Amino acid sequence: MPKPLVSIVVPCYERDERYGQAKYLAYTLSSTVVQEPPFEVIVVDDGSPFEHRIAEIVTDFPNVKYVKSPTNIGTAAARNLGISEVVGDYILPLDGDDALTTNSIALLRQALVAHPTAGVAYGSMLDIDATKYVWSPRCDWTLGDLKAGNCIPSSSMFTRQAWEAVGGYDQSRLVHEDWDLWLAIANLGFTFVHVWQAVIMYRSHPEQQSHWTSNRSDIADYMTQKYEFMNKLPLAALQRQVATGNR
């Protein structure tokens, strides 16, 4: 069997009988198994109190690997755990309630292969029913823009080389760990490549919204202090960090 070129890492958490991602997980995993091979999928149970629900769903997908954290360690650490258990040179994090569009991993991997200096490839997001765009990221942003606000979806593909170079996700970040990762990767000189197609289907629900709006007040100050170097870079240097993929 050939070595998987792409590793899809799916952290999942089932809080209790009412709230959690298990009810969406089968849909998420179904969107991965139709992708262009070779690839591998791993589900990381982030210390769920109701872990049996996640494990039962994964058993319906015999080619999906399952790993469980003994405690709830948070999204950043769960993603790092999953990545440490897989072998792909390209990593695609995918939330347990979202899904991939057709040919997502092929489009993103091809963009990275075509741009050897790139560490991250990203595209647009549709709603979960694929009826409308919920986020069409810009392709003309600078690092100054990235420090001011996240320009890149969390489900973007990055190289193992870039992930290892920055030491993985910052596990001290309880939210916005993806934004922090993109800044760390950019800091080391990796470029970003934009693909024009939609690659992710995003599921919006009340529990998820509360996650995204929590603890936002400290983020701007934290990023400003941690990545102060970006204030000193000339505009031309910032703009060179973005490469644009083919339509």
CSV table of C-alpha atoms in Angstrom, one decimal:
chain,number,residue,atom,x,y,z
A,1,MET,CA,0.0,0.0,0.0
A,2,PRO,CA,1.5,3.4,-0.9
A,3,LYS,CA,2.2,5.9,1.8
A,4,PRO,CA,-0.7,8.3,2.3
A,5,LEU,CA,0.1,11.7,0.8
A,6,VAL,CA,-2.6,13.5,2.8
A,7,SER,CA,-3.6,12.9,6.4
A,8,ILE,CA,-7.1,14.2,7.4
A,9,VAL,CA,-7.3,14.8,11.2
A,10,VAL,CA,-10.7,15.0,12.7
A,11,PRO,CA,-10.9,16.1,16.4
A,12,CYS,CA,-14.3,15.3,18.0
A,13,TYR,CA,-15.9,15.9,21.4
A,14,GLU,CA,-19.1,14.5,22.8
A,15,ARG,CA,-19.9,16.5,25.9
A,16,ASP,CA,-23.1,14.9,27.1
A,17,GLU,CA,-26.3,13.3,25.8
A,18,ARG,CA,-27.5,16.5,24.2
A,19,TYR,CA,-24.4,18.4,23.0
A,20,GLY,CA,-21.5,17.2,20.9
A,21,GLN,CA,-20.3,16.3,17.4
A,22,ALA,CA,-21.1,12.6,17.3
A,23,LYS,CA,-24.4,13.2,15.5
A,24,TYR,CA,-22.6,14.9,12.7
A,25,LEU,CA,-19.5,12.7,12.5
A,26,ALA,CA,-20.9,10.1,10.1
A,27,TYR,CA,-21.6,12.8,7.5
A,28,THR,CA,-18.1,14.3,8.0
A,29,LEU,CA,-16.4,10.9,7.5
A,30,SER,CA,-18.6,10.1,4.5
A,31,SER,CA,-17.2,13.2,2.8
A,32,THR,CA,-13.6,12.0,3.3
A,33,VAL,CA,-13.9,8.5,2.0
A,34,VAL,CA,-14.9,9.7,-1.5
A,35,GLN,CA,-11.8,11.8,-1.9
A,36,GLU,CA,-9.0,11.0,-4.4
A,37,PRO,CA,-6.5,8.6,-2.8
A,38,PRO,CA,-4.0,8.0,-1.4
A,39,PHE,CA,-5.0,9.5,2.0
A,40,GLU,CA,-5.7,8.5,5.5
A,41,VAL,CA,-8.2,9.7,8.1
A,42,ILE,CA,-7.9,9.7,11.9
A,43,VAL,CA,-10.5,10.7,14.4
A,44,VAL,CA,-9.3,12.1,17.7
A,45,ASP,CA,-11.7,11.8,20.6
A,46,ASP,CA,-10.8,14.7,22.9
A,47,GLY,CA,-11.5,13.0,26.2
A,48,SER,CA,-15.3,12.8,25.7
A,49,PRO,CA,-17.4,11.7,28.6
A,50,PHE,CA,-19.6,9.9,26.1
A,51,GLU,CA,-16.8,8.5,24.0
A,52,HIS,CA,-18.7,5.3,23.1
A,53,ARG,CA,-20.8,7.3,20.6
A,54,ILE,CA,-17.8,8.5,18.7
A,55,ALA,CA,-16.2,5.0,18.7
A,56,GLU,CA,-19.3,3.4,17.5
A,57,ILE,CA,-19.5,5.7,14.5
A,58,VAL,CA,-15.9,5.2,13.6
A,59,THR,CA,-16.4,1.4,13.5
A,60,ASP,CA,-18.7,1.9,10.4
A,61,PHE,CA,-15.6,3.3,8.6
A,62,PRO,CA,-13.0,0.5,8.7
A,63,ASN,CA,-10.3,2.5,7.1
A,64,VAL,CA,-10.5,5.4,9.6
A,65,LYS,CA,-8.1,5.3,12.5
A,66,TYR,CA,-9.3,6.1,16.0
A,67,VAL,CA,-7.3,7.5,18.9
A,68,LYS,CA,-8.7,8.7,22.3
A,69,SER,CA,-7.1,11.2,24.7
A,70,PRO,CA,-7.6,10.2,28.3
A,71,THR,CA,-8.6,13.7,29.2
A,72,ASN,CA,-10.1,16.7,27.5
A,73,ILE,CA,-7.0,18.5,26.1
A,74,GLY,CA,-8.6,21.1,23.7
A,75,THR,CA,-8.6,21.4,20.0
A,76,ALA,CA,-5.0,22.5,19.5
A,77,ALA,CA,-3.6,19.5,21.5
A,78,ALA,CA,-6.1,17.1,20.0
A,79,ARG,CA,-5.0,18.1,16.5
A,80,ASN,CA,-1.3,17.8,17.5
A,81,LEU,CA,-2.1,14.3,18.9
A,82,GLY,CA,-3.7,13.2,15.7
A,83,ILE,CA,-0.9,14.6,13.5
A,84,SER,CA,1.6,12.7,15.6
A,85,GLU,CA,-0.2,9.4,14.8
A,86,VAL,CA,-0.3,9.8,11.0
A,87,VAL,CA,2.3,9.7,8.2
A,88,GLY,CA,1.1,12.0,5.5
A,89,ASP,CA,3.3,14.9,4.2
A,90,TYR,CA,0.2,17.1,3.9
A,91,ILE,CA,-2.2,17.6,6.8
A,92,LEU,CA,-5.8,18.7,6.6
A,93,PRO,CA,-7.6,19.4,9.9
A,94,LEU,CA,-11.3,18.9,9.7
A,95,ASP,CA,-13.8,19.6,12.4
A,96,GLY,CA,-16.1,16.8,13.4
A,97,ASP,CA,-19.2,18.7,12.3
A,98,ASP,CA,-18.0,20.0,8.9
A,99,ALA,CA,-17.4,18.2,5.6
A,100,LEU,CA,-15.2,18.2,2.5
A,101,THR,CA,-16.4,19.1,-0.9
A,102,THR,CA,-15.6,16.8,-3.9
A,103,ASN,CA,-11.9,16.6,-4.7
A,104,SER,CA,-11.0,18.9,-1.8
A,105,ILE,CA,-7.7,17.2,-0.8
A,106,ALA,CA,-6.6,16.8,-4.5
A,107,LEU,CA,-7.1,20.6,-5.1
A,108,LEU,CA,-5.3,21.6,-2.0
A,109,ARG,CA,-2.4,19.1,-2.4
A,110,GLN,CA,-1.9,20.1,-6.0
A,111,ALA,CA,-1.7,23.8,-5.0
A,112,LEU,CA,1.0,23.0,-2.5
A,113,VAL,CA,3.0,20.8,-4.9
A,114,ALA,CA,2.8,23.5,-7.6
A,115,HIS,CA,4.2,26.1,-5.1
A,116,PRO,CA,7.2,24.5,-3.3
A,117,THR,CA,7.7,27.5,-0.9
A,118,ALA,CA,4.1,27.3,0.3
A,119,GLY,CA,3.3,25.9,3.7
A,120,VAL,CA,-0.5,26.4,3.6
A,121,ALA,CA,-3.2,26.0,0.9
A,122,TYR,CA,-6.7,27.3,1.5
A,123,GLY,CA,-10.0,27.8,-0.3
A,124,SER,CA,-13.6,28.9,0.2
A,125,MET,CA,-16.3,27.5,2.5
A,126,LEU,CA,-19.8,26.6,1.6
A,127,ASP,CA,-22.7,26.0,4.0
A,128,ILE,CA,-23.2,22.4,5.0
A,129,ASP,CA,-25.9,22.0,2.3
A,130,ALA,CA,-23.6,23.4,-0.4
A,131,THR,CA,-26.2,26.1,-1.3
A,132,LYS,CA,-24.2,29.3,-0.5
A,133,TYR,CA,-20.8,30.6,0.3
A,134,VAL,CA,-20.2,31.4,4.0
A,135,TRP,CA,-16.6,32.5,3.6
A,136,SER,CA,-14.6,33.4,0.5
A,137,PRO,CA,-11.1,34.2,1.8
A,138,ARG,CA,-9.1,37.0,0.1
A,139,CYS,CA,-6.0,36.1,-1.9
A,140,ASP,CA,-4.5,39.6,-1.6
A,141,TRP,CA,-3.9,39.9,2.1
A,142,THR,CA,-0.6,40.8,3.8
A,143,LEU,CA,0.9,39.6,7.0
A,144,GLY,CA,-0.3,42.8,8.6
A,145,ASP,CA,-3.8,41.9,7.6
A,146,LEU,CA,-3.3,38.4,9.1
A,147,LYS,CA,-2.1,39.8,12.4
A,148,ALA,CA,-5.1,42.1,12.5
A,149,GLY,CA,-7.6,39.3,11.9
A,150,ASN,CA,-7.6,35.7,10.7
A,151,CYS,CA,-7.7,35.5,6.9
A,152,ILE,CA,-7.5,31.7,6.6
A,153,PRO,CA,-10.1,29.0,7.4
A,154,SER,CA,-9.1,26.5,10.1
A,155,SER,CA,-9.6,23.6,7.6
A,156,SER,CA,-6.7,24.5,5.4
A,157,MET,CA,-4.1,22.1,4.3
A,158,PHE,CA,-0.5,22.6,5.5
A,159,THR,CA,2.7,20.7,5.0
A,160,ARG,CA,4.1,18.5,7.7
A,161,GLN,CA,7.4,20.4,7.2
A,162,ALA,CA,5.7,23.7,8.2
A,163,TRP,CA,3.9,22.1,11.2
A,164,GLU,CA,7.1,20.6,12.5
A,165,ALA,CA,9.1,23.8,11.9
A,166,VAL,CA,6.8,25.8,14.2
A,167,GLY,CA,6.4,23.0,16.8
A,168,GLY,CA,2.8,22.3,16.0
A,169,TYR,CA,-0.3,24.1,17.2
A,170,ASP,CA,0.2,26.3,20.3
A,171,GLN,CA,-1.5,24.2,23.0
A,172,SER,CA,-1.9,27.1,25.3
A,173,ARG,CA,-4.5,28.6,22.9
A,174,LEU,CA,-8.0,27.4,23.8
A,175,VAL,CA,-9.5,29.2,20.8
A,176,HIS,CA,-8.1,30.6,17.6
A,177,GLU,CA,-5.3,28.1,17.6
A,178,ASP,CA,-5.5,28.0,13.8
A,179,TRP,CA,-4.9,31.8,13.5
A,180,ASP,CA,-1.9,31.4,15.7
A,181,LEU,CA,-0.6,28.6,13.6
A,182,TRP,CA,-0.9,30.6,10.4
A,183,LEU,CA,1.1,33.5,11.9
A,184,ALA,CA,3.8,31.1,13.2
A,185,ILE,CA,4.1,29.5,9.8
A,186,ALA,CA,4.3,32.9,8.1
A,187,ASN,CA,6.9,34.1,10.6
A,188,LEU,CA,9.3,31.4,9.2
A,189,GLY,CA,8.9,32.5,5.6
A,190,PHE,CA,6.5,29.9,4.3
A,191,THR,CA,4.1,31.3,1.7
A,192,PHE,CA,0.3,30.7,1.4
A,193,VAL,CA,-1.5,29.5,-1.7
A,194,HIS,CA,-5.1,30.3,-2.5
A,195,VAL,CA,-7.3,28.0,-4.5
A,196,TRP,CA,-10.5,29.4,-6.0
A,197,GLN,CA,-12.7,26.5,-5.4
A,198,ALA,CA,-14.8,25.8,-2.3
A,199,VAL,CA,-13.1,23.0,-0.3
A,200,ILE,CA,-15.0,22.9,3.0
A,201,MET,CA,-18.7,22.7,3.9
A,202,TYR,CA,-19.3,24.5,7.2
A,203,ARG,CA,-22.0,23.5,9.7
A,204,SER,CA,-23.3,26.4,11.8
A,205,HIS,CA,-25.2,25.6,15.0
A,206,PRO,CA,-25.7,27.4,18.4
A,207,GLU,CA,-23.1,25.4,20.3
A,208,GLN,CA,-20.4,26.1,17.7
A,209,GLN,CA,-21.3,29.8,17.6
A,210,SER,CA,-20.8,30.1,21.3
A,211,HIS,CA,-17.3,28.6,20.9
A,212,TRP,CA,-16.3,31.0,18.2
A,213,THR,CA,-17.5,34.1,20.1
A,214,SER,CA,-15.9,33.2,23.4
A,215,ASN,CA,-12.7,34.7,24.7
A,216,ARG,CA,-12.3,37.0,21.7
A,217,SER,CA,-11.5,40.1,23.7
A,218,ASP,CA,-7.9,39.0,24.5
A,219,ILE,CA,-7.0,37.8,21.0
A,220,ALA,CA,-5.9,41.1,19.4
A,221,ASP,CA,-3.6,42.0,22.2
A,222,TYR,CA,-2.1,38.5,22.4
A,223,MET,CA,-1.4,38.4,18.6
A,224,THR,CA,0.0,41.9,18.6
A,225,GLN,CA,2.5,41.1,21.4
A,226,LYS,CA,3.5,37.7,20.2
A,227,TYR,CA,4.0,38.8,16.6
A,228,GLU,CA,5.3,42.3,17.1
A,229,PHE,CA,7.9,41.7,14.4
A,230,MET,CA,5.2,42.1,11.8
A,231,ASN,CA,4.9,45.8,12.5
A,232,LYS,CA,8.5,46.3,11.4
A,233,LEU,CA,8.3,44.5,8.0
A,234,PRO,CA,8.0,46.6,4.8
A,235,LEU,CA,4.7,46.3,2.9
A,236,ALA,CA,6.5,44.6,-0.1
A,237,ALA,CA,7.9,41.9,2.2
A,238,LEU,CA,4.4,41.2,3.6
A,239,GLN,CA,2.8,40.9,0.2
A,240,ARG,CA,5.4,38.3,-0.9
A,241,GLN,CA,4.0,35.9,1.6
A,242,VAL,CA,0.9,35.2,-0.5
A,243,ALA,CA,1.0,33.1,-3.7
A,244,THR,CA,-2.2,32.7,-5.8
A,245,GLY,CA,-3.3,29.3,-7.2
A,246,ASN,CA,-4.9,28.7,-10.5
A,247,ARG,CA,-8.6,29.2,-11.1
